[in-house]
Every structure is written in structure tokens, then in C-alpha cells.
Amino acid sequence: MSQLLNEFDITHDGCLSSMIEASQQWRRKPAQERWELPDINLSAEKTHRVFQLLKQLRMTGSIEPSSNQYDYLLLLGSTAPGMLHRLQHLTELWDKGLRFKHLIFLVSERPLHATMDRVKLNVLTRAFSSPKNQDLNNTV
């Protein structure tokens, strides 16, 4: 985390509390969406370094489950296309044998955004009404 903050020239003293405090400048204002944040213009080289650091922190990519059986599965919220992608990934894991007793959606409520939440509803319906997903439909 220290190296990541250094890439953005964010001052901190190296201890966790200092890094947490320094990172608060990235917080969104109330009712501000992520896509409304100003762009961060980085060179290609710096972008590569930042993504390498984010990868080391395991903040990018997916992590496959270490077991096939869980009591709870937590699904984080997103824009509508992001949720569709996450639900499709969940059905792929289900097809590979993942099972869980409870599915928890960690989402919030906000008005839909015409551009960011664009998804064809028939794609969503088709994805979760296929016969191969009947077990999942009955569980969730």
C-alpha cells in the first residue's frame, strides 16, 4: 500500500493509520458515483506499475474458491452490466460444483444511470432461466 501511495505522490509516514488517512482523498462525496470521479492521467509506465501493485494487493482479477461448499456467498454490487458479469461468473462456478446455503447481495440503492446501467433484460433473463441453472434458481 505504501508503494501505491508513493506512485501517486501521496505523503504518509509508512504506518497503517497514516496510509489510511492519506488514502481518504480518494473517497467519493455523498451521492457521487465512481464514474463521476475525475480521471487520473497516468503515463503508460506508471499505469503499469500501479496495476502491478494492485495485483500484488489482490485487488484485481478473481480468486477462485478454495472449497466447493460454503455457508454464505457474498456478491458485491455494481452497475447493471457488472452485476450481470458477476452473476454469470457465479453460474460458471456453480456449474463447476460450488455450493452454498445462503447468497448475500451486498448492494445499495441508487437511481439507474442511462449509460452505466445499460443491459438488455432479455440477456439477464436468458442467462438465469436456462435448464442448466435450475439448481441455482431453486437455491437462491
Coordinates of N, CA and C in Angstrom, one line a residue:
M1 N 0.8 -1.2 0.0 CA 0.0 0.0 0.0 C 0.9 1.2 0.0
S2 N 2.0 1.2 0.7 CA 2.9 2.3 0.8 C 3.4 2.7 -0.6
Q3 N 3.8 1.6 -1.3 CA 4.3 1.9 -2.7 C 3.3 2.4 -3.6
L4 N 2.0 2.0 -3.4 CA 0.9 2.5 -4.3 C 0.7 4.0 -4.0
L5 N 0.7 4.4 -2.7 CA 0.5 5.8 -2.4 C 1.7 6.6 -2.9
N6 N 2.9 6.0 -2.8 CA 4.1 6.7 -3.4 C 4.0 7.0 -4.9
E7 N 3.4 6.1 -5.6 CA 3.2 6.2 -7.0 C 2.3 7.5 -7.4
F8 N 1.5 7.8 -6.4 CA 0.6 9.0 -6.6 C 1.1 10.2 -5.9
D9 N 2.3 10.1 -5.3 CA 2.9 11.2 -4.6 C 2.1 11.7 -3.4
I10 N 1.5 10.7 -2.7 CA 0.7 10.9 -1.6 C 1.5 10.7 -0.3
T11 N 1.6 11.7 0.5 CA 2.5 11.7 1.6 C 1.9 10.9 2.8
H12 N 2.7 10.1 3.4 CA 2.3 9.3 4.6 C 3.6 8.9 5.3
D13 N 3.5 8.5 6.5 CA 4.7 8.1 7.3 C 5.0 6.6 7.3
G14 N 4.3 5.8 6.6 CA 4.5 4.4 6.5 C 3.7 3.5 7.4
C15 N 3.1 4.1 8.4 CA 2.3 3.3 9.3 C 0.9 3.2 8.7
L16 N 0.2 2.1 9.1 CA -1.1 1.8 8.6 C -2.1 3.0 8.8
S17 N -2.2 3.6 10.0 CA -3.1 4.7 10.2 C -2.8 5.9 9.3
S18 N -1.5 6.1 9.1 CA -1.2 7.2 8.2 C -1.6 7.0 6.7
M19 N -1.4 5.7 6.3 CA -1.8 5.3 4.9 C -3.3 5.4 4.8
I20 N -4.0 5.0 5.8 CA -5.5 5.0 5.7 C -5.9 6.5 5.6
E21 N -5.4 7.3 6.5 CA -5.7 8.7 6.4 C -5.4 9.4 5.1
A22 N -4.2 9.1 4.6 CA -3.7 9.6 3.3 C -4.6 9.2 2.1
S23 N -5.1 8.0 2.2 CA -5.9 7.4 1.1 C -7.3 8.0 1.1
Q24 N -7.7 8.7 2.1 CA -9.1 9.2 2.2 C -9.4 10.3 1.1
Q25 N -8.4 10.8 0.5 CA -8.6 11.8 -0.6 C -9.3 11.1 -1.8
W26 N -9.3 9.8 -1.8 CA -9.9 9.1 -2.9 C -11.4 8.8 -2.6
R27 N -11.9 9.2 -1.4 CA -13.3 8.9 -1.1 C -14.2 9.7 -1.9
R28 N -15.3 9.1 -2.2 CA -16.3 9.9 -3.0 C -17.1 10.8 -2.1
K29 N -17.7 11.8 -2.7 CA -18.6 12.7 -1.9 C -19.9 12.0 -1.8
P30 N -20.7 12.4 -0.8 CA -22.1 11.7 -0.8 C -22.8 11.9 -2.1
A31 N -23.5 10.8 -2.5 CA -24.3 10.7 -3.7 C -23.4 10.8 -5.0
Q32 N -22.1 10.8 -4.9 CA -21.2 10.8 -6.1 C -20.9 9.3 -6.5
E33 N -21.1 9.1 -7.7 CA -20.8 7.7 -8.3 C -19.3 7.6 -8.7
R34 N -18.8 6.4 -8.8 CA -17.4 6.2 -9.2 C -17.1 6.8 -10.5
W35 N -18.0 6.7 -11.5 CA -17.8 7.2 -12.8 C -17.8 8.7 -12.9
E36 N -18.2 9.4 -11.8 CA -18.2 10.8 -11.7 C -16.9 11.4 -11.2
L37 N -16.0 10.5 -10.7 CA -14.7 11.0 -10.2 C -13.9 11.5 -11.4
P38 N -13.0 12.5 -11.1 CA -12.2 12.9 -12.2 C -11.2 11.9 -12.6
D39 N -10.8 11.9 -13.9 CA -9.9 10.9 -14.4 C -8.5 11.2 -13.8
I40 N -7.7 10.2 -13.6 CA -6.3 10.3 -13.2 C -5.5 10.0 -14.4
N41 N -4.8 11.0 -14.8 CA -4.0 10.9 -16.0 C -2.6 10.3 -15.6
L42 N -2.3 9.1 -16.0 CA -1.0 8.5 -15.7 C -0.4 8.1 -17.0
S43 N 0.9 8.1 -17.0 CA 1.7 7.6 -18.2 C 1.5 6.1 -18.3
A44 N 1.8 5.6 -19.4 CA 1.7 4.1 -19.6 C 2.5 3.4 -18.6
E45 N 3.7 3.9 -18.4 CA 4.7 3.2 -17.5 C 4.1 3.2 -16.0
K46 N 3.6 4.4 -15.6 CA 3.1 4.5 -14.3 C 1.8 3.6 -14.1
T47 N 1.0 3.6 -15.2 CA -0.2 2.8 -15.1 C 0.2 1.3 -14.9
H48 N 1.2 0.9 -15.6 CA 1.7 -0.5 -15.5 C 2.1 -0.8 -14.1
R49 N 2.9 0.2 -13.5 CA 3.4 0.0 -12.1 C 2.2 -0.1 -11.1
V50 N 1.2 0.8 -11.3 CA 0.1 0.9 -10.4 C -0.7 -0.4 -10.5
F51 N -0.9 -1.0 -11.7 CA -1.6 -2.2 -11.8 C -0.9 -3.4 -11.2
Q52 N 0.5 -3.4 -11.3 CA 1.3 -4.4 -10.7 C 1.1 -4.4 -9.2
L53 N 1.1 -3.2 -8.6 CA 0.9 -3.0 -7.2 C -0.5 -3.5 -6.8
L54 N -1.5 -3.1 -7.5 CA -2.9 -3.5 -7.2 C -3.0 -5.1 -7.3
K55 N -2.3 -5.6 -8.3 CA -2.3 -7.1 -8.4 C -1.6 -7.7 -7.2
Q56 N -0.5 -7.2 -6.7 CA 0.1 -7.7 -5.5 C -0.8 -7.6 -4.3
L57 N -1.6 -6.6 -4.2 CA -2.6 -6.4 -3.1 C -3.8 -7.3 -3.3
R58 N -3.9 -8.0 -4.4 CA -5.0 -8.9 -4.8 C -6.3 -8.1 -4.9
M59 N -6.1 -6.9 -5.5 CA -7.3 -6.0 -5.7 C -7.8 -6.1 -7.2
T60 N -7.2 -6.9 -8.0 CA -7.6 -7.1 -9.4 C -7.8 -8.6 -9.6
G61 N -8.6 -8.9 -10.6 CA -8.8 -10.3 -11.0 C -9.7 -11.0 -10.0
S62 N -9.9 -12.3 -10.3 CA -10.8 -13.1 -9.5 C -9.9 -14.1 -8.7
I63 N -10.4 -14.5 -7.6 CA -9.8 -15.5 -6.8 C -10.8 -16.7 -6.7
E64 N -10.3 -17.8 -7.2 CA -11.2 -19.0 -7.2 C -11.4 -19.5 -5.8
P65 N -12.6 -20.1 -5.5 CA -12.9 -20.6 -4.2 C -11.9 -21.7 -3.8
S66 N -11.6 -21.8 -2.6 CA -10.7 -22.9 -2.1 C -11.4 -24.1 -1.7
S67 N -12.8 -24.0 -1.7 CA -13.6 -25.2 -1.3 C -14.8 -25.2 -2.2
N68 N -15.6 -26.2 -2.2 CA -16.8 -26.3 -3.0 C -18.0 -26.1 -2.2
Q69 N -17.9 -26.0 -0.9 CA -19.1 -25.9 0.0 C -18.9 -24.7 1.0
Y70 N -19.8 -23.8 1.0 CA -19.8 -22.6 1.9 C -21.2 -22.4 2.5
D71 N -21.2 -21.8 3.7 CA -22.5 -21.5 4.3 C -23.0 -20.2 3.6
Y72 N -22.1 -19.3 3.3 CA -22.5 -18.0 2.7 C -21.7 -17.6 1.5
L73 N -22.3 -17.0 0.5 CA -21.6 -16.5 -0.6 C -22.0 -15.0 -0.7
L74 N -21.0 -14.1 -0.7 CA -21.3 -12.7 -0.7 C -21.0 -12.2 -2.1
L75 N -22.0 -11.5 -2.7 CA -22.0 -11.0 -4.1 C -22.0 -9.4 -3.9
L76 N -20.9 -8.8 -4.3 CA -20.9 -7.3 -4.2 C -21.6 -6.7 -5.4
G77 N -22.2 -5.5 -5.1 CA -23.0 -4.8 -6.0 C -22.1 -4.1 -7.1
S78 N -22.8 -3.6 -8.1 CA -22.1 -3.0 -9.2 C -23.1 -2.3 -10.1
T79 N -22.7 -1.8 -11.2 CA -23.6 -1.3 -12.2 C -24.3 -2.5 -12.8
A80 N -25.4 -2.4 -13.5 CA -26.2 -3.5 -14.1 C -25.3 -4.4 -14.9
P81 N -24.5 -3.9 -15.9 CA -23.6 -4.8 -16.6 C -22.6 -5.5 -15.7
G82 N -22.1 -4.9 -14.7 CA -21.2 -5.5 -13.8 C -21.8 -6.6 -13.0
M83 N -23.1 -6.4 -12.6 CA -23.8 -7.4 -11.8 C -24.1 -8.6 -12.7
L84 N -24.4 -8.3 -14.0 CA -24.6 -9.4 -14.9 C -23.4 -10.3 -15.1
H85 N -22.2 -9.6 -15.2 CA -20.9 -10.3 -15.3 C -20.7 -11.2 -14.0
R86 N -20.9 -10.6 -12.9 CA -20.7 -11.3 -11.6 C -21.7 -12.5 -11.5
L87 N -22.9 -12.3 -11.9 CA -23.9 -13.4 -11.8 C -23.5 -14.5 -12.8
Q88 N -23.0 -14.1 -14.0 CA -22.6 -15.2 -14.9 C -21.4 -15.9 -14.4
H89 N -20.5 -15.2 -13.8 CA -19.3 -15.9 -13.2 C -19.8 -16.9 -12.1
L90 N -20.8 -16.5 -11.3 CA -21.3 -17.3 -10.2 C -21.9 -18.6 -10.8
T91 N -22.7 -18.4 -11.9 CA -23.2 -19.6 -12.5 C -22.2 -20.6 -13.1
E92 N -21.1 -20.0 -13.6 CA -19.9 -20.8 -14.0 C -19.3 -21.6 -12.9
L93 N -19.2 -20.9 -11.7 CA -18.7 -21.6 -10.5 C -19.7 -22.7 -10.1
W94 N -20.9 -22.4 -10.1 CA -22.0 -23.4 -9.8 C -21.9 -24.6 -10.7
D95 N -21.7 -24.4 -12.0 CA -21.5 -25.5 -12.9 C -20.3 -26.3 -12.6
K96 N -19.3 -25.7 -12.0 CA -18.1 -26.4 -11.6 C -18.2 -27.1 -10.2
G97 N -19.4 -27.0 -9.6 CA -19.6 -27.7 -8.3 C -19.7 -26.8 -7.1
L98 N -19.5 -25.5 -7.2 CA -19.6 -24.7 -6.0 C -21.0 -24.7 -5.4
R99 N -21.1 -24.9 -4.1 CA -22.5 -24.9 -3.5 C -22.4 -24.0 -2.2
F100 N -23.5 -23.4 -1.9 CA -23.6 -22.5 -0.7 C -25.0 -22.6 -0.2
K101 N -25.2 -22.3 1.1 CA -26.5 -22.3 1.7 C -27.3 -21.0 1.6
H102 N -26.5 -19.9 1.6 CA -27.1 -18.5 1.5 C -26.3 -17.7 0.6
L103 N -27.1 -16.9 -0.2 CA -26.5 -15.9 -1.1 C -26.8 -14.5 -0.6
I104 N -25.8 -13.8 -0.3 CA -26.0 -12.4 0.3 C -25.6 -11.4 -0.8
F105 N -26.5 -10.5 -1.1 CA -26.2 -9.4 -2.1 C -25.8 -8.2 -1.2
L106 N -24.6 -7.7 -1.4 CA -24.2 -6.5 -0.7 C -24.3 -5.4 -1.7
V107 N -25.4 -4.7 -1.7 CA -25.7 -3.7 -2.7 C -26.3 -2.5 -2.0
S108 N -26.4 -1.4 -2.8 CA -27.1 -0.2 -2.2 C -28.2 0.2 -3.3
E109 N -28.9 1.2 -2.9 CA -30.0 1.6 -3.8 C -29.6 3.0 -4.4
R110 N -29.7 3.1 -5.7 CA -29.5 4.4 -6.4 C -30.3 4.4 -7.6
P111 N -30.6 5.6 -8.2 CA -31.3 5.6 -9.4 C -30.4 5.0 -10.5
L112 N -31.1 4.3 -11.5 CA -30.3 3.7 -12.6 C -29.8 4.9 -13.5
H113 N -28.6 4.7 -14.0 CA -27.9 5.6 -14.9 C -28.1 5.1 -16.3
A114 N -28.6 6.0 -17.2 CA -29.0 5.6 -18.6 C -27.8 4.9 -19.3
T115 N -26.6 5.4 -19.1 CA -25.5 4.8 -19.8 C -24.8 3.7 -19.1
M116 N -24.5 3.9 -17.8 CA -23.7 3.0 -17.0 C -24.5 1.7 -16.7
D117 N -25.8 1.8 -16.6 CA -26.6 0.6 -16.2 C -27.3 0.0 -17.4
R118 N -26.9 0.3 -18.6 CA -27.5 -0.3 -19.8 C -27.2 -1.8 -19.9
V119 N -28.2 -2.6 -19.9 CA -28.1 -4.0 -20.1 C -29.4 -4.5 -20.7
K120 N -29.3 -5.4 -21.6 CA -30.6 -5.9 -22.2 C -31.2 -6.9 -21.3
L121 N -32.4 -6.7 -20.8 CA -33.0 -7.5 -19.8 C -33.2 -8.9 -20.3
N122 N -33.4 -9.1 -21.6 CA -33.5 -10.5 -22.2 C -32.3 -11.3 -22.0
V123 N -31.1 -10.6 -22.0 CA -29.8 -11.3 -21.8 C -29.8 -11.8 -20.3
L124 N -30.2 -11.0 -19.4 CA -30.2 -11.4 -18.0 C -31.2 -12.5 -17.8
T125 N -32.4 -12.4 -18.3 CA -33.4 -13.4 -18.2 C -33.0 -14.7 -18.8
R126 N -32.4 -14.7 -19.9 CA -32.0 -15.9 -20.6 C -30.8 -16.6 -19.9
A127 N -29.9 -15.8 -19.3 CA -28.8 -16.3 -18.6 C -29.2 -17.2 -17.4
F128 N -30.3 -16.8 -16.7 CA -30.7 -17.5 -15.5 C -31.9 -18.3 -15.6
S129 N -32.4 -18.5 -16.8 CA -33.6 -19.3 -16.9 C -33.3 -20.6 -17.7
S130 N -32.0 -20.8 -18.1 CA -31.7 -21.9 -18.9 C -31.8 -23.2 -17.9
P131 N -32.1 -24.3 -18.5 CA -32.2 -25.6 -17.7 C -31.0 -25.9 -16.9
K132 N -29.8 -25.6 -17.4 CA -28.5 -25.9 -16.7 C -28.4 -25.1 -15.4
N133 N -29.2 -24.0 -15.2 CA -29.1 -23.2 -14.0 C -30.3 -23.5 -13.1
Q134 N -31.1 -24.5 -13.3 CA -32.3 -24.7 -12.5 C -31.9 -24.9 -11.0
D135 N -30.9 -25.7 -10.7 CA -30.4 -25.9 -9.3 C -30.2 -24.6 -8.7
L136 N -29.4 -23.7 -9.4 CA -29.1 -22.4 -8.8 C -30.4 -21.5 -8.6
N137 N -31.3 -21.6 -9.6 CA -32.5 -20.8 -9.4 C -33.3 -21.3 -8.2
N138 N -33.3 -22.6 -8.0 CA -34.1 -23.1 -6.8 C -33.4 -22.8 -5.5
T139 N -32.1 -22.6 -5.5 CA -31.3 -22.4 -4.3 C -31.4 -20.9 -3.8
V140 N -31.3 -20.0 -4.8 CA -31.1 -18.6 -4.5 C -32.4 -18.0 -4.2

